[in-house]
mmCIF file of C-alpha atoms in Angstrom:
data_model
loop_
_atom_site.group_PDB
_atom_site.id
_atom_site.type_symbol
_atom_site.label_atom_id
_atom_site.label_comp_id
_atom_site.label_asym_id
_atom_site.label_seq_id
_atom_site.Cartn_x
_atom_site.Cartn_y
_atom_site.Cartn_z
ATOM 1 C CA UNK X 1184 195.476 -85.381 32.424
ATOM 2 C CA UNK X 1185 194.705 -81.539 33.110
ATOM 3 C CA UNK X 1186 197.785 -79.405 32.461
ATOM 4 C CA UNK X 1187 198.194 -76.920 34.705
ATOM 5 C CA UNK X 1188 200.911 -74.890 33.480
ATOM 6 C CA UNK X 1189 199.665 -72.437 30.636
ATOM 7 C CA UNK X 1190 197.622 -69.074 30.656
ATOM 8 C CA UNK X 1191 195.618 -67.377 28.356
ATOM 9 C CA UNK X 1192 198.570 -64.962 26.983
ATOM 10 C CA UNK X 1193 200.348 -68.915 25.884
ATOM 11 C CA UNK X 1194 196.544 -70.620 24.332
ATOM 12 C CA UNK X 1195 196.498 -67.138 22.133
ATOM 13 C CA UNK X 1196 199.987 -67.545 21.441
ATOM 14 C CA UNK X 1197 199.380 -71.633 20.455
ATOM 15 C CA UNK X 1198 196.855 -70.632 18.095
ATOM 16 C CA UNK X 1199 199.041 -67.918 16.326
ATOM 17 C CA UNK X 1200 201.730 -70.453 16.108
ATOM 18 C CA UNK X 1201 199.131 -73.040 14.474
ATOM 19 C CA UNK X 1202 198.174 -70.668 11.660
ATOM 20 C CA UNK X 1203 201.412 -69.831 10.837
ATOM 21 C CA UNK X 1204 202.436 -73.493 10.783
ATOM 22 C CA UNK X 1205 199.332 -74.361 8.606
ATOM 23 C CA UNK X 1206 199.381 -71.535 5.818
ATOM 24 C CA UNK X 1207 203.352 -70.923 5.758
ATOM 25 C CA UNK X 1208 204.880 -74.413 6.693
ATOM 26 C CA UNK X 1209 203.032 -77.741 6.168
ATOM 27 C CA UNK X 1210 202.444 -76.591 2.489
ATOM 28 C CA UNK X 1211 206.428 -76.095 1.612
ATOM 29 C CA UNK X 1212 207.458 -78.699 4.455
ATOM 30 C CA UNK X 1213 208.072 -81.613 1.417
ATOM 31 C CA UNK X 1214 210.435 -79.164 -0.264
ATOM 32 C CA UNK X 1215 212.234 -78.217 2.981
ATOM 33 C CA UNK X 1216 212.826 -81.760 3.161
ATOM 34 C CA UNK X 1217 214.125 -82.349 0.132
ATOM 35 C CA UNK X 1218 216.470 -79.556 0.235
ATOM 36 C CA UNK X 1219 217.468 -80.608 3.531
ATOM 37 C CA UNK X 1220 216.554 -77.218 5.076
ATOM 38 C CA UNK X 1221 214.227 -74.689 5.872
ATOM 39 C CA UNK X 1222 214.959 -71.435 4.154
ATOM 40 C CA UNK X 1223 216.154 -67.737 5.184
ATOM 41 C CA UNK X 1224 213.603 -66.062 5.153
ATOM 42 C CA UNK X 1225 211.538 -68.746 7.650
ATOM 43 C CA UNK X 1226 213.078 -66.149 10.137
ATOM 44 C CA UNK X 1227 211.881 -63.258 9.119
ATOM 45 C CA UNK X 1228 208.703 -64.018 8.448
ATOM 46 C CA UNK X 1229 208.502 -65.587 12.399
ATOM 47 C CA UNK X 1230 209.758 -62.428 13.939
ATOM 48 C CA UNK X 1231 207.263 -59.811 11.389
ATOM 49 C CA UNK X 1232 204.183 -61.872 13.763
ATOM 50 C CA UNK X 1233 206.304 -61.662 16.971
ATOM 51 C CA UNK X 1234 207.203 -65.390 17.186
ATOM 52 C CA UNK X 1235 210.943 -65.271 18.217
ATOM 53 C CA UNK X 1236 210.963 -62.268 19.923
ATOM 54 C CA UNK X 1237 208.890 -62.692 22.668
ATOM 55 C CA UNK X 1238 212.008 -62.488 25.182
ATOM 56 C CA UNK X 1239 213.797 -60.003 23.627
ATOM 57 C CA UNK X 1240 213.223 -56.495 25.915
ATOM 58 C CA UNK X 1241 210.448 -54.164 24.497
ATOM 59 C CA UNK X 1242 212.724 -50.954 23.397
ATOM 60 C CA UNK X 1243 214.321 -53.705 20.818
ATOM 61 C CA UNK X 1244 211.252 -54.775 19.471
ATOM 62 C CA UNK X 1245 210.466 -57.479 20.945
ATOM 63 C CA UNK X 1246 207.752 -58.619 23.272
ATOM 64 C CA UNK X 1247 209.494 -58.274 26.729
ATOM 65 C CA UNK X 1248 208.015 -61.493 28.235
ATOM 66 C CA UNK X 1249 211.092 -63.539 29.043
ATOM 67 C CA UNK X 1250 208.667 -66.726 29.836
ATOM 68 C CA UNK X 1251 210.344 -69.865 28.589
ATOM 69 C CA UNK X 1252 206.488 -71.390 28.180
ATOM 70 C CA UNK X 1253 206.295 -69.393 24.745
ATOM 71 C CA UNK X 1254 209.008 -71.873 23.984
ATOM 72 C CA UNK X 1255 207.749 -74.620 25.071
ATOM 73 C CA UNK X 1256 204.203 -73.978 22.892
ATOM 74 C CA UNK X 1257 206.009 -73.601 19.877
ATOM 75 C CA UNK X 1258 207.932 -76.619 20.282
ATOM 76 C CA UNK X 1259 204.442 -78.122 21.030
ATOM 77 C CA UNK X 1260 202.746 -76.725 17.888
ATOM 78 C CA UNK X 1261 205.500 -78.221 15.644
ATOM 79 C CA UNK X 1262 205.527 -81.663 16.858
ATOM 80 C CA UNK X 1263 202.000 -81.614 16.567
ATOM 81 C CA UNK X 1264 201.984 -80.490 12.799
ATOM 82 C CA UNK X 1265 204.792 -82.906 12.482
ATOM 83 C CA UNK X 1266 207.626 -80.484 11.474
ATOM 84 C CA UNK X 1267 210.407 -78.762 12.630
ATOM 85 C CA UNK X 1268 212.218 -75.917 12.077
ATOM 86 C CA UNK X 1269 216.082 -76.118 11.270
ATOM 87 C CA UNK X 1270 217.681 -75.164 14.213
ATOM 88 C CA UNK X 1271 215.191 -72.385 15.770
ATOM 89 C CA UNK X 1272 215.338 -74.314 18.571
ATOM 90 C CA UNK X 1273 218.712 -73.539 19.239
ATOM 91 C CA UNK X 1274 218.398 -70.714 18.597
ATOM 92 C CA UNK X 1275 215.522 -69.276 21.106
ATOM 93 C CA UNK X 1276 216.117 -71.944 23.926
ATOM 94 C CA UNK X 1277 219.829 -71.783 24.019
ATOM 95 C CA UNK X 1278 222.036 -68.815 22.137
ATOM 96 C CA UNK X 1279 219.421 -66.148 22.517
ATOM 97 C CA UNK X 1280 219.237 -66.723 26.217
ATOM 98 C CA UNK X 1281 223.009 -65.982 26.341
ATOM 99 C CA UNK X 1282 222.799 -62.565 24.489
ATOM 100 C CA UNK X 1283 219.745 -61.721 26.545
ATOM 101 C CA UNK X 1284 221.796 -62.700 29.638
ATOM 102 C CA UNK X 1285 225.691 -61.378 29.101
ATOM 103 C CA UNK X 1286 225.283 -58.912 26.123
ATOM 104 C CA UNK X 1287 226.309 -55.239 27.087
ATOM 105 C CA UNK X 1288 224.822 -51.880 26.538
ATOM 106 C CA UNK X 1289 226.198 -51.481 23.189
ATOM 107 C CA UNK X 1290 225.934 -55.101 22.557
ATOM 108 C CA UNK X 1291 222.044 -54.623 22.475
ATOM 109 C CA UNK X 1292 221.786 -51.804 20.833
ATOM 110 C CA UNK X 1293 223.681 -53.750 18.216
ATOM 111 C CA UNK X 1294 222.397 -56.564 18.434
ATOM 112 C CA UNK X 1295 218.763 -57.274 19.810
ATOM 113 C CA UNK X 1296 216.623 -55.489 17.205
ATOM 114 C CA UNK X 1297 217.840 -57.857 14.661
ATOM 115 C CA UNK X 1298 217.205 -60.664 16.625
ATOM 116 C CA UNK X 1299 213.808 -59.836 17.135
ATOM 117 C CA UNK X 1300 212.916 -58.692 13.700
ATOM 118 C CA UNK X 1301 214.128 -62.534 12.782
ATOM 119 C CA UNK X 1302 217.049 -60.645 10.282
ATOM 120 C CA UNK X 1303 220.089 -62.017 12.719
ATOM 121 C CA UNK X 1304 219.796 -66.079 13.348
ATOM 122 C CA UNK X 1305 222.458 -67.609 15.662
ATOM 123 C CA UNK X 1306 224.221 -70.604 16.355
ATOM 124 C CA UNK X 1307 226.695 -71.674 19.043
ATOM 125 C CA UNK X 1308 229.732 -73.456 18.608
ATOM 126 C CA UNK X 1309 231.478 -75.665 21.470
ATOM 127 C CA UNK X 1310 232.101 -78.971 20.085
ATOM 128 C CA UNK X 1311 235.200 -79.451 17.763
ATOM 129 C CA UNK X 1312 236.473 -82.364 16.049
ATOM 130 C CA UNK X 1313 238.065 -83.567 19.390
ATOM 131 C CA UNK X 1314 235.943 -82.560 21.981
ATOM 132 C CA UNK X 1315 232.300 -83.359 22.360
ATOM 133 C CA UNK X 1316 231.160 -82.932 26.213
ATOM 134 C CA UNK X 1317 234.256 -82.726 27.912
ATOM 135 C CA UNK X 1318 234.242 -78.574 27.097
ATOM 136 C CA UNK X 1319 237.439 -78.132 29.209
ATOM 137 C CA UNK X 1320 239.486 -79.936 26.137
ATOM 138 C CA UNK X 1321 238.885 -76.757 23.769
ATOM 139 C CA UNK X 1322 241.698 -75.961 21.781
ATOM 140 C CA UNK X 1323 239.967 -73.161 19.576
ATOM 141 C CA UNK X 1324 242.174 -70.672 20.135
ATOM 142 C CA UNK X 1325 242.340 -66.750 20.523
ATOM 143 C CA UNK X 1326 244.637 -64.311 21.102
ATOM 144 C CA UNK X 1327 244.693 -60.511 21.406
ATOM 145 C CA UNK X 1328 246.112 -58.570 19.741
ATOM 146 C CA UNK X 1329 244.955 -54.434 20.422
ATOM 147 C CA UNK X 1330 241.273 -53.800 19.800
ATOM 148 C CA UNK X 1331 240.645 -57.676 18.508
ATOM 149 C CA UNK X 1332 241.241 -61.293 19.157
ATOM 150 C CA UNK X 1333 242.823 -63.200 16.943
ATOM 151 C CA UNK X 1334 241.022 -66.671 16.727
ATOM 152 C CA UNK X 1335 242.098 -69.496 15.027
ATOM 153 C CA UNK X 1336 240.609 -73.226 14.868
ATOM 154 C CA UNK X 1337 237.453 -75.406 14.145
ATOM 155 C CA UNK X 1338 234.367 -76.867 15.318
ATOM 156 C CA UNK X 1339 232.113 -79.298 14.412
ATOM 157 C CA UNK X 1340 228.094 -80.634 14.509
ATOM 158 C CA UNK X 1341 226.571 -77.170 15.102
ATOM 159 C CA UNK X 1342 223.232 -76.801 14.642
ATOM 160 C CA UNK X 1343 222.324 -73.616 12.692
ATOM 161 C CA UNK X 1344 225.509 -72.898 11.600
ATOM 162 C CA UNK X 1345 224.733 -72.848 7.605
ATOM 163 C CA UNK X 1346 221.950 -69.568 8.294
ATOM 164 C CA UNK X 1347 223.772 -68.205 11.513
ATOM 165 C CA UNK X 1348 224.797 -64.180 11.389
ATOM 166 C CA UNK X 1349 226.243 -64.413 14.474
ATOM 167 C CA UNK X 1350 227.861 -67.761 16.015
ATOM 168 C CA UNK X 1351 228.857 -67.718 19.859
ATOM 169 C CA UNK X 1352 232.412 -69.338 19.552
ATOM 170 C CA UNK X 1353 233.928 -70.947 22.998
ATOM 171 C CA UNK X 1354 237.773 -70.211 22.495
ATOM 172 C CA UNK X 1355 240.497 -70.625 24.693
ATOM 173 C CA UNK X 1356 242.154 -66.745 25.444
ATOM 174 C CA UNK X 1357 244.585 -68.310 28.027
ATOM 175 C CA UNK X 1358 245.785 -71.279 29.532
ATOM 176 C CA UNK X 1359 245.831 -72.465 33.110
ATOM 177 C CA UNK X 1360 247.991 -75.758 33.481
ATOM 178 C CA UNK X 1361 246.228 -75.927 37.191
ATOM 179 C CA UNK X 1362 242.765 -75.466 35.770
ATOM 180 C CA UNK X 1363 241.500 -76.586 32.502
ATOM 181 C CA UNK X 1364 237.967 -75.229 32.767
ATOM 182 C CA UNK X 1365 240.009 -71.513 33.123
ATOM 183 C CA UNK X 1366 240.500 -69.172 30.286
ATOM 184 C CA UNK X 1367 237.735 -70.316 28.295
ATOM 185 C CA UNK X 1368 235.854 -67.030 25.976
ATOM 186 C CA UNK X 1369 232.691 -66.013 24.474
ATOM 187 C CA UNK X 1370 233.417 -64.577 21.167
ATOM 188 C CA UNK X 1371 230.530 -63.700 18.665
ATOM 189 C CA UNK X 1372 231.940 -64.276 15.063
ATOM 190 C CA UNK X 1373 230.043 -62.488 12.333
ATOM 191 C CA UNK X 1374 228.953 -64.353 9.518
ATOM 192 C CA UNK X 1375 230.924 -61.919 7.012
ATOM 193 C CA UNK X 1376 234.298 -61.771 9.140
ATOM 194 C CA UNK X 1377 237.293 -62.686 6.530
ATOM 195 C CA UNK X 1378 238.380 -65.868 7.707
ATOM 196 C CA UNK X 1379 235.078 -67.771 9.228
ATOM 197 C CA UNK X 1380 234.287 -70.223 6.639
ATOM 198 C CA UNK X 1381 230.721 -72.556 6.763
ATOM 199 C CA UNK X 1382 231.916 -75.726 5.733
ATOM 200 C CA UNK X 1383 230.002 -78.959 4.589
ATOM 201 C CA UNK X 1384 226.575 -79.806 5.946
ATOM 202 C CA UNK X 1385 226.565 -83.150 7.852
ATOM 203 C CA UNK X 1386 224.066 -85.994 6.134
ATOM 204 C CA UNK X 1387 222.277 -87.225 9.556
ATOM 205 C CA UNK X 1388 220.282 -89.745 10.399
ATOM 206 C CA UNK X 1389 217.259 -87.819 11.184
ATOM 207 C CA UNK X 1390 216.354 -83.536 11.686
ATOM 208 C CA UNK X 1391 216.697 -83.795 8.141
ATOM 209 C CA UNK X 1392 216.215 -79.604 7.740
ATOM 210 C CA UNK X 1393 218.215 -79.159 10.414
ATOM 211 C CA UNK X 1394 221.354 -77.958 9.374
ATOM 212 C CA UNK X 1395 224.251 -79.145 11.166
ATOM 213 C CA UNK X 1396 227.612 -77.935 9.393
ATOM 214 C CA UNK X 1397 231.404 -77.647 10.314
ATOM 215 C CA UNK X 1398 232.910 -74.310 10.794
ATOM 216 C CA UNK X 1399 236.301 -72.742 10.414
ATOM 217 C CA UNK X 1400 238.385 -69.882 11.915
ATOM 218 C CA UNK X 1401 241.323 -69.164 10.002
ATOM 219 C CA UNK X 1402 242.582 -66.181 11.985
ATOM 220 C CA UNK X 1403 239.927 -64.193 12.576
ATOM 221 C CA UNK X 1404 240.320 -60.925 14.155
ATOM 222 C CA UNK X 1405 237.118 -60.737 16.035
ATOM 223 C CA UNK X 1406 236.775 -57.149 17.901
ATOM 224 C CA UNK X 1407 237.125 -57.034 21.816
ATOM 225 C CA UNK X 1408 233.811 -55.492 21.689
ATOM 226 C CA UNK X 1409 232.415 -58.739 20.174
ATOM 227 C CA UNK X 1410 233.143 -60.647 23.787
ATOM 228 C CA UNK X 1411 229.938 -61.939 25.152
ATOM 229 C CA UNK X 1412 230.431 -61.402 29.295
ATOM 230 C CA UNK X 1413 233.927 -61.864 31.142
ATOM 231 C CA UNK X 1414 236.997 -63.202 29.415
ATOM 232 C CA UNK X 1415 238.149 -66.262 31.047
ATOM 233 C CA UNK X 1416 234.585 -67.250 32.740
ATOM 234 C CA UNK X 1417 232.586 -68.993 29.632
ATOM 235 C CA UNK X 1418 232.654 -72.003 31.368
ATOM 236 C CA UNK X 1419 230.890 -70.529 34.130
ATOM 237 C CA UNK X 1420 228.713 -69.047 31.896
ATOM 238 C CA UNK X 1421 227.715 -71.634 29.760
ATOM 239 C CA UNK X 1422 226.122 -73.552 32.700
ATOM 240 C CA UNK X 1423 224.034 -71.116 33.210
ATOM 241 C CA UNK X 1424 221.763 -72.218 30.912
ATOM 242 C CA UNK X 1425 222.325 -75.559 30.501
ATOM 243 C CA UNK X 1426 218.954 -76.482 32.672
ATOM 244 C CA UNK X 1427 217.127 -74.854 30.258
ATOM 245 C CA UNK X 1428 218.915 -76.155 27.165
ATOM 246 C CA UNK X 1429 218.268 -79.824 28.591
ATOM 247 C CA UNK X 1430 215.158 -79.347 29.434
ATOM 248 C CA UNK X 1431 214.666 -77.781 25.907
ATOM 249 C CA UNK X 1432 215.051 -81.107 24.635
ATOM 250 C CA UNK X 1433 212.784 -82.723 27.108
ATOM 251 C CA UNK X 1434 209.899 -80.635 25.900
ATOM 252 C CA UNK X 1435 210.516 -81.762 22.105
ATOM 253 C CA UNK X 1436 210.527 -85.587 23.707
ATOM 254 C CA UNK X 1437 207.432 -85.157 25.124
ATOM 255 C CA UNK X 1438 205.655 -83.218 22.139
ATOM 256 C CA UNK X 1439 206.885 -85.914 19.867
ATOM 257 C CA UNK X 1440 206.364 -89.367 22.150
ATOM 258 C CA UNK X 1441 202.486 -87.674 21.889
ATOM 259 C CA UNK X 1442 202.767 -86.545 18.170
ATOM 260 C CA UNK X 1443 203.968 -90.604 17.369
ATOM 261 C CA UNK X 1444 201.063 -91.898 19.644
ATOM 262 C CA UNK X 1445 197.985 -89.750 17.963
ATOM 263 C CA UNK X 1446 199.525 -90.889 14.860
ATOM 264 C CA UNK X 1447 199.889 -94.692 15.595
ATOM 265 C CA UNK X 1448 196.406 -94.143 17.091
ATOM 266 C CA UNK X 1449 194.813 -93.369 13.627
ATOM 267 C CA UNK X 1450 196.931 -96.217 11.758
ATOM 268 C CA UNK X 1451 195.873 -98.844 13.983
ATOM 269 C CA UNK X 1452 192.023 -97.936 14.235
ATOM 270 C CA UNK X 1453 192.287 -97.445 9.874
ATOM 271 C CA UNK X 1454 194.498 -100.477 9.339
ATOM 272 C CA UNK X 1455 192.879 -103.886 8.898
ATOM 273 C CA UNK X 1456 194.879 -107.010 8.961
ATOM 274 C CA UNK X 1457 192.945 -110.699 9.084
ATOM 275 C CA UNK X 1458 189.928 -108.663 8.838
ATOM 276 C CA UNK X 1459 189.777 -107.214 11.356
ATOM 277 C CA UNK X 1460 191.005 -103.201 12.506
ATOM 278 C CA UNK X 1461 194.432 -104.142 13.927
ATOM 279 C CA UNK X 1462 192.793 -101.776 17.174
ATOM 280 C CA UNK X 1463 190.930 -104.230 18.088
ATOM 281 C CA UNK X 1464 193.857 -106.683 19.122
ATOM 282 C CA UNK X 1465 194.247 -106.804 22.695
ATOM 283 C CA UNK X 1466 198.160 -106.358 22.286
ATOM 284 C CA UNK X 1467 197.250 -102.883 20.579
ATOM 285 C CA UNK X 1468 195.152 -102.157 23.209
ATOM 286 C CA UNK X 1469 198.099 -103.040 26.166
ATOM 287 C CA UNK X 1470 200.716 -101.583 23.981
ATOM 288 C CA UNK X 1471 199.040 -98.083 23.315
ATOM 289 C CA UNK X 1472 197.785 -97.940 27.039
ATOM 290 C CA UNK X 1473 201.498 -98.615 28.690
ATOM 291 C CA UNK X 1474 202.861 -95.787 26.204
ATOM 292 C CA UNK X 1475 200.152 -93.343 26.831
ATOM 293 C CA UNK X 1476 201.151 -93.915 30.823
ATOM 294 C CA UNK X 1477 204.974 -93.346 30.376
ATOM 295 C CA UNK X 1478 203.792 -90.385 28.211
ATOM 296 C CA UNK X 1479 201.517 -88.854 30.716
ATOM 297 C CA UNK X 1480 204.091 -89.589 33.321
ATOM 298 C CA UNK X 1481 206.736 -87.688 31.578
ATOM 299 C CA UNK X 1482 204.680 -84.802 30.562
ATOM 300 C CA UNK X 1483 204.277 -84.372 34.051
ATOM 301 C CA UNK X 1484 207.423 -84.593 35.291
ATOM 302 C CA UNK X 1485 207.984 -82.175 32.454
ATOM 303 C CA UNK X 1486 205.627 -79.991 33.771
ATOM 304 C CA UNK X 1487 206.962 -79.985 36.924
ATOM 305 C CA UNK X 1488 210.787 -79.361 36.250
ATOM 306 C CA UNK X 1489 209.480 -75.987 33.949
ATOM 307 C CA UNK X 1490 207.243 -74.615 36.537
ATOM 308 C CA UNK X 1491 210.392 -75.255 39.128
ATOM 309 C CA UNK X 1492 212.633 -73.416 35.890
ATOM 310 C CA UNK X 1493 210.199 -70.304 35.720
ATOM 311 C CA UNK X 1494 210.698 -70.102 39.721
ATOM 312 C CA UNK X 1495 214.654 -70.255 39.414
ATOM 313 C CA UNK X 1496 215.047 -73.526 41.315
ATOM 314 C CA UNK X 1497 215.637 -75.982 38.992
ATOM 315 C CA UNK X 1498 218.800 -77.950 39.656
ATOM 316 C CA UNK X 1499 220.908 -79.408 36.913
ATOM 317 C CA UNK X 1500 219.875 -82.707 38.621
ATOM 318 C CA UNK X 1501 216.817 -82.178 38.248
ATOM 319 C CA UNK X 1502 217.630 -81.157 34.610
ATOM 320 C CA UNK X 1503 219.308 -84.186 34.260
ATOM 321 C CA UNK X 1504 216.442 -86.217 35.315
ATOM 322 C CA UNK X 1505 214.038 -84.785 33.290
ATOM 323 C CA UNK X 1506 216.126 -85.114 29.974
ATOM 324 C CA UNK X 1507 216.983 -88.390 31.196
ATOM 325 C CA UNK X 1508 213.501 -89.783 31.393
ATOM 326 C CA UNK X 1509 211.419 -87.737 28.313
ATOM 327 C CA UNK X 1510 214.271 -88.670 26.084
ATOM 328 C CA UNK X 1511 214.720 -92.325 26.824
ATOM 329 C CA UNK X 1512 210.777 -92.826 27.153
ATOM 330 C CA UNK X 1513 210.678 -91.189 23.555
ATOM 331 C CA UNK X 1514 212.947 -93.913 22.337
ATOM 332 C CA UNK X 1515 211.057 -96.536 23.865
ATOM 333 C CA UNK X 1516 207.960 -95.218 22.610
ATOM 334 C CA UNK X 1517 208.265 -94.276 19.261
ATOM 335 C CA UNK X 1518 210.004 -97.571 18.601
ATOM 336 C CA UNK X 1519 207.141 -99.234 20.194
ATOM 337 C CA UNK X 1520 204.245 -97.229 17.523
ATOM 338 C CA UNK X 1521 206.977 -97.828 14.736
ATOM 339 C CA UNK X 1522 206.050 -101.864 15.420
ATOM 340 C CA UNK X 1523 202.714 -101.671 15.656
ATOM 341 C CA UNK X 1524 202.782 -99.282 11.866
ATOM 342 C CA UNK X 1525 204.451 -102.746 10.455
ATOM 343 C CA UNK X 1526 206.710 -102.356 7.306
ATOM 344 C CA UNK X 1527 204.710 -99.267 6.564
ATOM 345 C CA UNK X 1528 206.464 -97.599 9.411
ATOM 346 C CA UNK X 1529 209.724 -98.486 8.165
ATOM 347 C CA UNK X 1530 209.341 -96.437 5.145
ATOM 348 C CA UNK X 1531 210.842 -92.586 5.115
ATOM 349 C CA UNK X 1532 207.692 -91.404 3.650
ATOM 350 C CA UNK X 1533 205.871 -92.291 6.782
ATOM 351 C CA UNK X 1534 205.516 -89.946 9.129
ATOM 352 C CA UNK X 1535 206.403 -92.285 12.213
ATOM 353 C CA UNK X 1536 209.598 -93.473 10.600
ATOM 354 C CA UNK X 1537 210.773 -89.673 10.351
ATOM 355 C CA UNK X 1538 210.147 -88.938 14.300
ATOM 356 C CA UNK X 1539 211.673 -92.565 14.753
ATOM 357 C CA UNK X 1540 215.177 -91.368 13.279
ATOM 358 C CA UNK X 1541 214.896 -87.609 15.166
ATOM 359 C CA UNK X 1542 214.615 -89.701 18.454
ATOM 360 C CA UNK X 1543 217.347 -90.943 18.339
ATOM 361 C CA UNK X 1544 219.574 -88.043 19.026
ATOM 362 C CA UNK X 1545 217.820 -86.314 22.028
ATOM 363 C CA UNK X 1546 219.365 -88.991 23.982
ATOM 364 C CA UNK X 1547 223.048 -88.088 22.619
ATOM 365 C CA UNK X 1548 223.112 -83.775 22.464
ATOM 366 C CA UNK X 1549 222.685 -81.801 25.432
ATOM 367 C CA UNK X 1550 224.441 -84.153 27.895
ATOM 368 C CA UNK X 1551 224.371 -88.144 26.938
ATOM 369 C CA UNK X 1552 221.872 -90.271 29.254
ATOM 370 C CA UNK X 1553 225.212 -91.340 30.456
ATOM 371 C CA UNK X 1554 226.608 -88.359 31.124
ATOM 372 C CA UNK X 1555 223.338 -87.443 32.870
ATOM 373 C CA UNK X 1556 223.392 -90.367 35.071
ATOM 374 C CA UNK X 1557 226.740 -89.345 36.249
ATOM 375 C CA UNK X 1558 225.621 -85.685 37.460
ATOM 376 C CA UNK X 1559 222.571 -87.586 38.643
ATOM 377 C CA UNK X 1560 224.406 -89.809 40.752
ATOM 378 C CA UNK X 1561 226.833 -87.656 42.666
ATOM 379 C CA UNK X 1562 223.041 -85.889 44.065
ATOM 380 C CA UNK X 1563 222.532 -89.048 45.224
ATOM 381 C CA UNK X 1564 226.030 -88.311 47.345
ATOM 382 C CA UNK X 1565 227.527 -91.487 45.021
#
């Protein structure tokens, strides 16, 4: 179906992303694999054509468009070259909009050419060894002490964290026995602050150049200036961008349901079995034409919940929603092409068995399909 939702400014912008993807990617992509992640300099090299800094203000270097659709094409683009990035994702769709957001005047000036010159990657880091969703249950501590915090504790699963010059740490700075959600921090650690250690990086099931590592705080003096917004209000802040971050994930759903169906389209139409092309079995034929349905009908549901995100209405159920359906139509889906690829599609080195094990967390991070139901629900007035 027609799309709708892209300019010329984001076709220019697809095609610069393609390029890049094609000279400076797919040939290196087995080695990033290998290595289990994508290197430094990756970065860099995105933010000398522009890349990641397209929402970073002008006077910083950056592009000044702060149009989440730039986003969404380069998710696009690498789903459709069949790779991925480390944990770029993160960081464009969900720390940078925080610095963008909260940061101060000095903060910026600090701060913001690095980001867009690609020489200062972040990461974020909520979850601890404890807590997972329930953000409230933090017990990463900090605790002033003159110009600085003193911040002490760990967390856990964060994505970008091996690469990150500057991790956005959610740390308790006081304690409300009324409120648990109250005196909850922003802090932005520095990768060379004595005390922050980058721990192990977590095997996976799938993202296998993503890194997702463990960090540590072992008091940490982390200067006052380094607070992102108001002390006490992070959980406030943090849901301010928790639509997007959801629907973040949606758009990689969506971009890989399509990337596994063009590919189980050639394997079927190339693979013979009892002599004949297995595309010409009428279960092929039903199979590929429900999936291309739920796909189309996500995409534009999709479609719909970004358009409603550029506007500034879209509601965290409607968030919800749309993470809940792209994600759980990718699992259907890509299990679904996995089948018809046979024992071929069981095997790592295919391409459909890699997007088959990345699917399966985009239904866990960002809010659990249960979790979502739950926000879902109490819209309903439930």
């Amino acid at each position: 179906m027609r799309r709708t939702l892209f300019e010329q400014d984001h076709e220019d912008f697809r095609l610069l992303v393609r390029d890049f993807l094609a000279r400076e990617v797919l040939p290196v992509y087995e080695d990033w694999r290998r290595a289990g992640l994508v290197p430094r300099d990756l970065f860099t090299a995105l933010g000398k054509l522009g890349i990641i800094s397209t929402a970073v203000p002008e006077e910083y270097g950056g592009g000044g468009r702060d149009d989440y659709r730039f986003n969404v094409v380069l998710q696009e683009e690498c789903a459709r070259a069949g790779v991925t990035l480390g944990g770029l994702r993160t960081h464009l769709d969900i720390v940078v909009p925080y610095f963008t957001g909260l940061a101060n005047a000095e903060q910026r000036a600090r701060w913001f050419p690095g980001l867009a010159s690609g020489e200062l990657y972040t990461a974020i880091a909520m979850s601890e060894p404890g807590t997972g969703s329930d953000l409230a249950g933090v017990t990463t501590r900090a605790v002033r002490d003159g110009d600085h915090y003193v911040l002490s504790g760990a967390k856990t699963f964060i994505t970008g964290g091996h690469h990150a010059d500057l991790v956005i740490v959610v740390a308790r700075t006081a304690t409300d026995p009324d409120d648990r959600r109250a005196g909850l921090s922003l802090l932005v650690v520095e990768k060379d602050m004595p005390g922050f250690t980058v721990g192990r990086r977590l095997e996976k099931l799938g993202l296998a150049v993503q890194d997702t590592v463990e960090l540590s705080f072992d008091d940490v003096r982390v200067p006052v200036a380094n607070l992102l917004g108001e002390e006490g209000a992070a959980f406030t802040l943090l849901g301010r961008n928790l639509a997007q971050e959801r629907l973040a994930i949606a758009v990689g759903a969506v971009a890989q349901t399509r990337a596994a169906i063009d590919l189980t389209l050639t394997y079927v139409r190339d693979r013979t079995v009892f002599g004949r092309p297995v595309a010409h079995f009428q279960n092929t034929k039903f199979e590929l034409a429900a999936m291309s349905t739920e796909s189309e009908a996500a995409q534009a549901l999709l479609d719909a919940a970004i358009t409603a995100l550029l506007a500034g209405e879209l509601t965290p159920a409607d968030a919800a929603r749309t993470k809940l359906f792209c994600t759980e139509t990718q699992g259907r889906v890509v299990d679904r092409c996995l089948q018809l690829h046979g024992g071929y599609g069981y095997i790592l080195e295919s391409p459909i068995a890699r997007l088959y094990a990345d699917a399966r967390v985009t239904r866990i991070y960002g809010g659990t399909s249960e979790v979502l139901k739950t926000i879902i629900s109490k819209s309903l007035g439930l």
